[in-house]
CSV table of C-alpha atoms in Angstrom, one decimal:
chain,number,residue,atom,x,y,z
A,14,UNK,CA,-106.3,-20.3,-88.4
A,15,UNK,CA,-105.4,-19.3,-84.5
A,16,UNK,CA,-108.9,-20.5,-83.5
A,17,UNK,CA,-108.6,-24.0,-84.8
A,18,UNK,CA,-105.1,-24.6,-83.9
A,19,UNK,CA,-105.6,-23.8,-80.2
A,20,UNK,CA,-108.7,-26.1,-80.5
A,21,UNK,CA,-106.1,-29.0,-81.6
A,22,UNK,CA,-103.7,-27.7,-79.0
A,23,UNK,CA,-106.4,-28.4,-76.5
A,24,UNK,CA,-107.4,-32.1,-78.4
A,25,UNK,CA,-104.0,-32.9,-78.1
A,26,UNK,CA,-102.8,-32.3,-74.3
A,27,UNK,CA,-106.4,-33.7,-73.3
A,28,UNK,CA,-105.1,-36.7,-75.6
A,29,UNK,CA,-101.8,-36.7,-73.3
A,30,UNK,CA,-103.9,-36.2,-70.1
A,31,UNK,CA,-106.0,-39.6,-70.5
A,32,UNK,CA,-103.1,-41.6,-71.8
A,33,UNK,CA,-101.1,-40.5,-68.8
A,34,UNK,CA,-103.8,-40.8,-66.1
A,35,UNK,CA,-104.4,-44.3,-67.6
A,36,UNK,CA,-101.1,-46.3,-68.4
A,37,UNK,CA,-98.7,-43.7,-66.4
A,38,UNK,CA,-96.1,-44.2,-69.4
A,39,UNK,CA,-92.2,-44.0,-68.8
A,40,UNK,CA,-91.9,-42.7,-72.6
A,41,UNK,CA,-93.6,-40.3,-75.3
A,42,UNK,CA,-92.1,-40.2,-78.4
A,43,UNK,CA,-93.3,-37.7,-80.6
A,44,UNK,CA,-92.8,-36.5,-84.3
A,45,UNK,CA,-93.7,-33.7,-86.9
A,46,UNK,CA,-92.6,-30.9,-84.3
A,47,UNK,CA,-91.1,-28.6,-87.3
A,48,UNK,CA,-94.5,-27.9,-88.2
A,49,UNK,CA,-94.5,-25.3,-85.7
A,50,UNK,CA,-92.5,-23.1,-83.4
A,51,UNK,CA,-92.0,-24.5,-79.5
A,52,UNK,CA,-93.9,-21.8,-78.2
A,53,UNK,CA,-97.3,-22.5,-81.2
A,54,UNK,CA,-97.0,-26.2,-79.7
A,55,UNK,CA,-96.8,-25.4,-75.8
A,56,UNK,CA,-93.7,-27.7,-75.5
A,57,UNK,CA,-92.9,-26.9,-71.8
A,58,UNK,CA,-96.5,-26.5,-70.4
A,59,UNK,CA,-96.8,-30.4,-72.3
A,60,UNK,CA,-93.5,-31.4,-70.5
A,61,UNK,CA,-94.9,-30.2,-67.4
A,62,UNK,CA,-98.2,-31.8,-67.6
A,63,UNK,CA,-96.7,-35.1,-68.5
A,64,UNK,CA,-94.4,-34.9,-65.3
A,65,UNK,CA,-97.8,-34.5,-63.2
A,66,UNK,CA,-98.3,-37.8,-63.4
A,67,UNK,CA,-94.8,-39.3,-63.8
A,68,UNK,CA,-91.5,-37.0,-63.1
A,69,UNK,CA,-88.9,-39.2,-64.6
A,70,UNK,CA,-91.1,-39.6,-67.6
A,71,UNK,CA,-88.1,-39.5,-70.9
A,72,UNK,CA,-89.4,-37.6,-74.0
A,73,UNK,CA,-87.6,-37.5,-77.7
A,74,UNK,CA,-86.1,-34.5,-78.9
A,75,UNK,CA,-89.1,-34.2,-81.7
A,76,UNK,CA,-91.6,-32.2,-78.2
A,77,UNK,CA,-89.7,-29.0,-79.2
A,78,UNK,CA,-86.7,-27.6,-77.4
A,79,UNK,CA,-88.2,-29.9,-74.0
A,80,UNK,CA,-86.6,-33.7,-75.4
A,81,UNK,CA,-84.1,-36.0,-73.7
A,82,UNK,CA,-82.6,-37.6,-76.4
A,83,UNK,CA,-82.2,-37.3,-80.4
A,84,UNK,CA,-83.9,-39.1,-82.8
A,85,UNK,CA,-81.8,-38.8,-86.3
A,86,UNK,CA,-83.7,-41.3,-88.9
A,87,UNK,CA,-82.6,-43.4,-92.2
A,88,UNK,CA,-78.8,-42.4,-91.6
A,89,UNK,CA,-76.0,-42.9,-89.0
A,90,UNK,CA,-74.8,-39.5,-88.0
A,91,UNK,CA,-71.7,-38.5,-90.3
A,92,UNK,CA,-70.7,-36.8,-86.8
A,93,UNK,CA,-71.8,-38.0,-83.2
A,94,UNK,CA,-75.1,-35.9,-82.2
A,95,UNK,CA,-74.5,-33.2,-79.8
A,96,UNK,CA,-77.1,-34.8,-77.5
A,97,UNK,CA,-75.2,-36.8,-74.6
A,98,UNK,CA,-78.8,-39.6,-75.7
A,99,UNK,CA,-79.0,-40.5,-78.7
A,100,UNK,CA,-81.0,-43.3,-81.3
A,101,UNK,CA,-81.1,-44.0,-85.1
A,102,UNK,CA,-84.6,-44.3,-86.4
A,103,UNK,CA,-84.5,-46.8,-89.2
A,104,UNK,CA,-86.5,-49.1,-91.5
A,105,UNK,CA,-85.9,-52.5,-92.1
A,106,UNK,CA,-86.7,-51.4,-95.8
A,107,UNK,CA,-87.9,-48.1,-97.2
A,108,UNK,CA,-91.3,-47.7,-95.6
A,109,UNK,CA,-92.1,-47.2,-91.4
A,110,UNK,CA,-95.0,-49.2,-92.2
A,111,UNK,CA,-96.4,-52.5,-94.1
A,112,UNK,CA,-96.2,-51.8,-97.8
A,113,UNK,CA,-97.1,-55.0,-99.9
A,114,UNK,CA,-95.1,-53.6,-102.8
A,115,UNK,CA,-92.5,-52.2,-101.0
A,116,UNK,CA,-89.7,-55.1,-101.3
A,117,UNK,CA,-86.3,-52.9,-101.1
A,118,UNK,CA,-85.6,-54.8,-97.9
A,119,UNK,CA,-81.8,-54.4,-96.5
A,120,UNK,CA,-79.8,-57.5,-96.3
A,121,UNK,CA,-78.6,-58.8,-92.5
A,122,UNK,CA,-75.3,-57.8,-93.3
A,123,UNK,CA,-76.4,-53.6,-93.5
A,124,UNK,CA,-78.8,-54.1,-90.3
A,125,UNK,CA,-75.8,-55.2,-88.1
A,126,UNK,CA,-73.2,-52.7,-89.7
A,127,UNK,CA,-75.4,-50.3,-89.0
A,128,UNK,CA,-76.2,-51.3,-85.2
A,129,UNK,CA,-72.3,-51.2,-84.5
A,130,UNK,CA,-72.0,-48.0,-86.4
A,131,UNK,CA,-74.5,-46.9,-83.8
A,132,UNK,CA,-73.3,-48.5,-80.6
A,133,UNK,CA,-69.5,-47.4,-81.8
A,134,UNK,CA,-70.3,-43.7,-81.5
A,135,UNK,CA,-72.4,-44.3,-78.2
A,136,UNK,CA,-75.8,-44.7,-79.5
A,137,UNK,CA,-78.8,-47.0,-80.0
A,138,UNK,CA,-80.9,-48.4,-82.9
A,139,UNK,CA,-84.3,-48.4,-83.0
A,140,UNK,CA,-85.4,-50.8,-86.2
A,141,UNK,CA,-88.6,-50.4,-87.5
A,142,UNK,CA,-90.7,-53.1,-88.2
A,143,UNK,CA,-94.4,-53.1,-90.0
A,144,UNK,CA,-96.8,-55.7,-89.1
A,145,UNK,CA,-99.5,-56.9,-91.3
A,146,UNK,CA,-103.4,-55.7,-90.4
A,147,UNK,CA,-103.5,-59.7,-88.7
A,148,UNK,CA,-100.3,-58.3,-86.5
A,149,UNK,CA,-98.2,-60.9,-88.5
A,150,UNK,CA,-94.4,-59.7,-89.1
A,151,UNK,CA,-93.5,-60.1,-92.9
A,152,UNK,CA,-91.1,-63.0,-93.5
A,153,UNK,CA,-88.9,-60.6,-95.2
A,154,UNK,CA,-88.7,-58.5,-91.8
A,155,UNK,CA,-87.8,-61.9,-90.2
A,156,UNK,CA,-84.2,-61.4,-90.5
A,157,UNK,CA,-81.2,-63.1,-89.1
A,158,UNK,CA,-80.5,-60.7,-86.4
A,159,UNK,CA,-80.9,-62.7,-83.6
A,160,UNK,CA,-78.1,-64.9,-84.3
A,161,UNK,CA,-75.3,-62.2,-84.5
A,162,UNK,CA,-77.0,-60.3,-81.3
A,163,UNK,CA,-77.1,-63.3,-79.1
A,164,UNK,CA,-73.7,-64.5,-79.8
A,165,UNK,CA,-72.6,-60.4,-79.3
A,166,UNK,CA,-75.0,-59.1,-76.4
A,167,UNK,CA,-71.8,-58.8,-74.2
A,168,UNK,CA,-70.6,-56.2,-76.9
A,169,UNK,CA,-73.6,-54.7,-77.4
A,170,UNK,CA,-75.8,-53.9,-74.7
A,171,UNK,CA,-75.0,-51.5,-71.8
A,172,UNK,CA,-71.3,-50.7,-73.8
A,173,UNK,CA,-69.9,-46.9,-74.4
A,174,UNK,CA,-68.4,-44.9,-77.1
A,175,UNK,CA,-65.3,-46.6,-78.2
A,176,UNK,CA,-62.2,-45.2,-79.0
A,177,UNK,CA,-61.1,-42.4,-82.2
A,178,UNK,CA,-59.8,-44.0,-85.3
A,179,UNK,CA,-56.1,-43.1,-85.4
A,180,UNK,CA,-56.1,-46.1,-82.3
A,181,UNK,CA,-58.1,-48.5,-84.7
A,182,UNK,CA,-59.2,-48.1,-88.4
A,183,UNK,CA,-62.9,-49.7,-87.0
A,184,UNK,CA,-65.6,-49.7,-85.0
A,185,UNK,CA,-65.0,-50.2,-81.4
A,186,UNK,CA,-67.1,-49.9,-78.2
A,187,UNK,CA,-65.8,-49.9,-74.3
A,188,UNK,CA,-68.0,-51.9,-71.8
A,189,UNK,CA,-69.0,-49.6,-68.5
A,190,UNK,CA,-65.7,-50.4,-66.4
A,191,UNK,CA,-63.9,-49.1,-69.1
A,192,UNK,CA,-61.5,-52.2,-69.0
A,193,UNK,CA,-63.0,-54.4,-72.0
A,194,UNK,CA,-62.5,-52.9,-75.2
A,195,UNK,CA,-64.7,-54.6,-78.1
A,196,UNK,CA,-63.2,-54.5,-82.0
A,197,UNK,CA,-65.6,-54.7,-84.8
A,198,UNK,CA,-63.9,-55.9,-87.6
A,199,UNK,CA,-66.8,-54.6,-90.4
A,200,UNK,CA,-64.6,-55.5,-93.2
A,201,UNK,CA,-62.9,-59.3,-93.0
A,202,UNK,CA,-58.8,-58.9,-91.7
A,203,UNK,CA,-56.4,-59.8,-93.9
A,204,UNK,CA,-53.6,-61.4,-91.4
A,205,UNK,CA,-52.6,-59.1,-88.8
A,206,UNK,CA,-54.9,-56.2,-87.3
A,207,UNK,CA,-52.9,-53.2,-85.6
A,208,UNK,CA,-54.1,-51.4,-82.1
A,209,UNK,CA,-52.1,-48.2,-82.0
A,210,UNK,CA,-51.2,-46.3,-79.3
A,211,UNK,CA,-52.8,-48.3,-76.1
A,212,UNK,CA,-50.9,-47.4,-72.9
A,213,UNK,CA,-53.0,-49.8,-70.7
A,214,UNK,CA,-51.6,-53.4,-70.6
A,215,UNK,CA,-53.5,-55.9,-72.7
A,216,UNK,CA,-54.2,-58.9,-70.2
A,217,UNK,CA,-55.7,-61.1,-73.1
A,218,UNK,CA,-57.8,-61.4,-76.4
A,219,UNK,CA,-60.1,-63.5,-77.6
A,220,UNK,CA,-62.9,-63.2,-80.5
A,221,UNK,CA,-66.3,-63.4,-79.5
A,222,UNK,CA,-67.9,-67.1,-79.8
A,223,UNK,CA,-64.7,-69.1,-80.8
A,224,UNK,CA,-62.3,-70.5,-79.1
A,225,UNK,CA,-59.5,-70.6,-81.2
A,226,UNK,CA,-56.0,-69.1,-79.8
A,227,UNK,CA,-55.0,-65.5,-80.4
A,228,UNK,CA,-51.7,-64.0,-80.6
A,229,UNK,CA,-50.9,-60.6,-79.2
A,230,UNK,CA,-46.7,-58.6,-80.0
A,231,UNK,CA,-46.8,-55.8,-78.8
A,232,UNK,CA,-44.2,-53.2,-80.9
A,233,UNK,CA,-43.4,-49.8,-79.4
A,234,UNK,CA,-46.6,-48.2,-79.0
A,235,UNK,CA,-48.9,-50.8,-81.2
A,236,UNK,CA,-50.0,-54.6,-80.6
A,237,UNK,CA,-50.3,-56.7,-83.3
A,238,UNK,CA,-53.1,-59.3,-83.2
A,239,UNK,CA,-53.1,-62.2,-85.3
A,240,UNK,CA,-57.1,-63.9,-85.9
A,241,UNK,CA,-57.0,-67.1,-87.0
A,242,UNK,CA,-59.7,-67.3,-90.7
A,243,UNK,CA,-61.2,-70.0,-88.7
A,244,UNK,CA,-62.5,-67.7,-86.0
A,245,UNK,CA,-64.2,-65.1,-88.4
A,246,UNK,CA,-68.1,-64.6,-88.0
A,247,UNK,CA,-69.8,-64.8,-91.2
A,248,UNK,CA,-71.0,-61.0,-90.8
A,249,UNK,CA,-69.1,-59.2,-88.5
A,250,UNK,CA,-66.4,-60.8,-85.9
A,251,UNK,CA,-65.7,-58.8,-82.5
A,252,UNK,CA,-62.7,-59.3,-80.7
A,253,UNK,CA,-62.4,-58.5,-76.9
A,254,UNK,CA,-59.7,-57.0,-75.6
């Protein structure tokens, strides 16, 4: 029906208009855009009414063919995402929102594997949480998080890409400078972990949060690092290289 979708066309940008004028947001993030084509949803005259009011405003990739990042949901990539921006969408269990009955929470353990999955392939991970109609957070949805991701921030926030898997059977991420390498070891090392193939010296190494010693022979073209079983994290250990 032409005549009642442009009507909603015209609901929904006047929708954009007050929220902008008002709060002058930094991001939109919007959803459902497969219902229609680009052109049927005005994607670039939206993008150019939202920069009216802010220019460096940053939109998802769900405003048709006008976002600035991608928004793949409920599964890391199997490949990274062509988009140099990317984020995982993801519930905490299998519902955006609060369901009473809906008790297939994942355990801390799948949360954080699959944050460093993210942050390993240069992405981020938005978790989904649903309040209760109080604004209460389920004690369910109060997981242990915060305990692993204050001990790690240094190998989690503002890090890179790391490198390809023939160097290291993990995960891995690179701070900015490019001169700190972070290991996750997602499964727990039996003895000796091998890094093949590094040509840039290895000054030291040491696992995130302990202080026990770490020895480093290097071999040809791979280092051999020994951790200790008393410096393992109880989810996932990082060592920094």
């Amino acid at each position: 029906e032409p005549k009642r979708f442009e009507q909603f066309i015209q609901f929904y940008q006047g929708q954009l208009h007050e929220l902008s004028k008002q709060y002058r947001p930094d991001l939109l993030w919007f959803d459902g855009d497969w219902e229609h084509s680009a052109e049927e949803w005005r994607a670039k005259e939206t993008r150019a009414l939202l920069q009216q009011y802010n220019p460096n405003i940053i939109l998802n990739s769900r405003l048709n063919d006008q976002g600035d990042y991608a928004t793949p949901e409920q599964g890391v990539p199997v490949e990274t995402p062509q988009s140099k921006y990317w984020e995982l969408c993801y519930t905490m269990n299998d519902s955006w929102g609060y369901q009473p009955f809906d008790n297939n929470y994942k355990t801390s353990w799948m949360l954080i594997r699959t944050l460093v999955d993210c942050i390993s392939m240069g992405g981020n991970l938005l978790l989904d949480i649903g309040p209760k109609a109080d604004g209460t957070i389920p004690a369910e949805q109060v997981k242990n998080l915060g305990r692993w991701t204050k001990k790690h921030a240094e190998a989690i926030y503002g890090t890179e890409a790391g490198i390809s898997e023939p160097h290291f059977p993990y995960k891995s991420a690179l701070s900015k400078d490019k001169k700190t390498l972070y290991l996750y070891l997602t499964e727990s090392p039996h003895g000796i972990i091998r890094l093949k193939g590094i040509e840039s010296p290895v000054k030291a190494a040491t696992v995130i949060g302990s202080n026990e010693k770490i020895s480093i022979r290097k071999s040809l073209d791979n280092h051999w690092i020994s951790i200790p079983q008393g410096a393992l994290d109880k989810d996932i250990t990082v060592l920094k290289i």
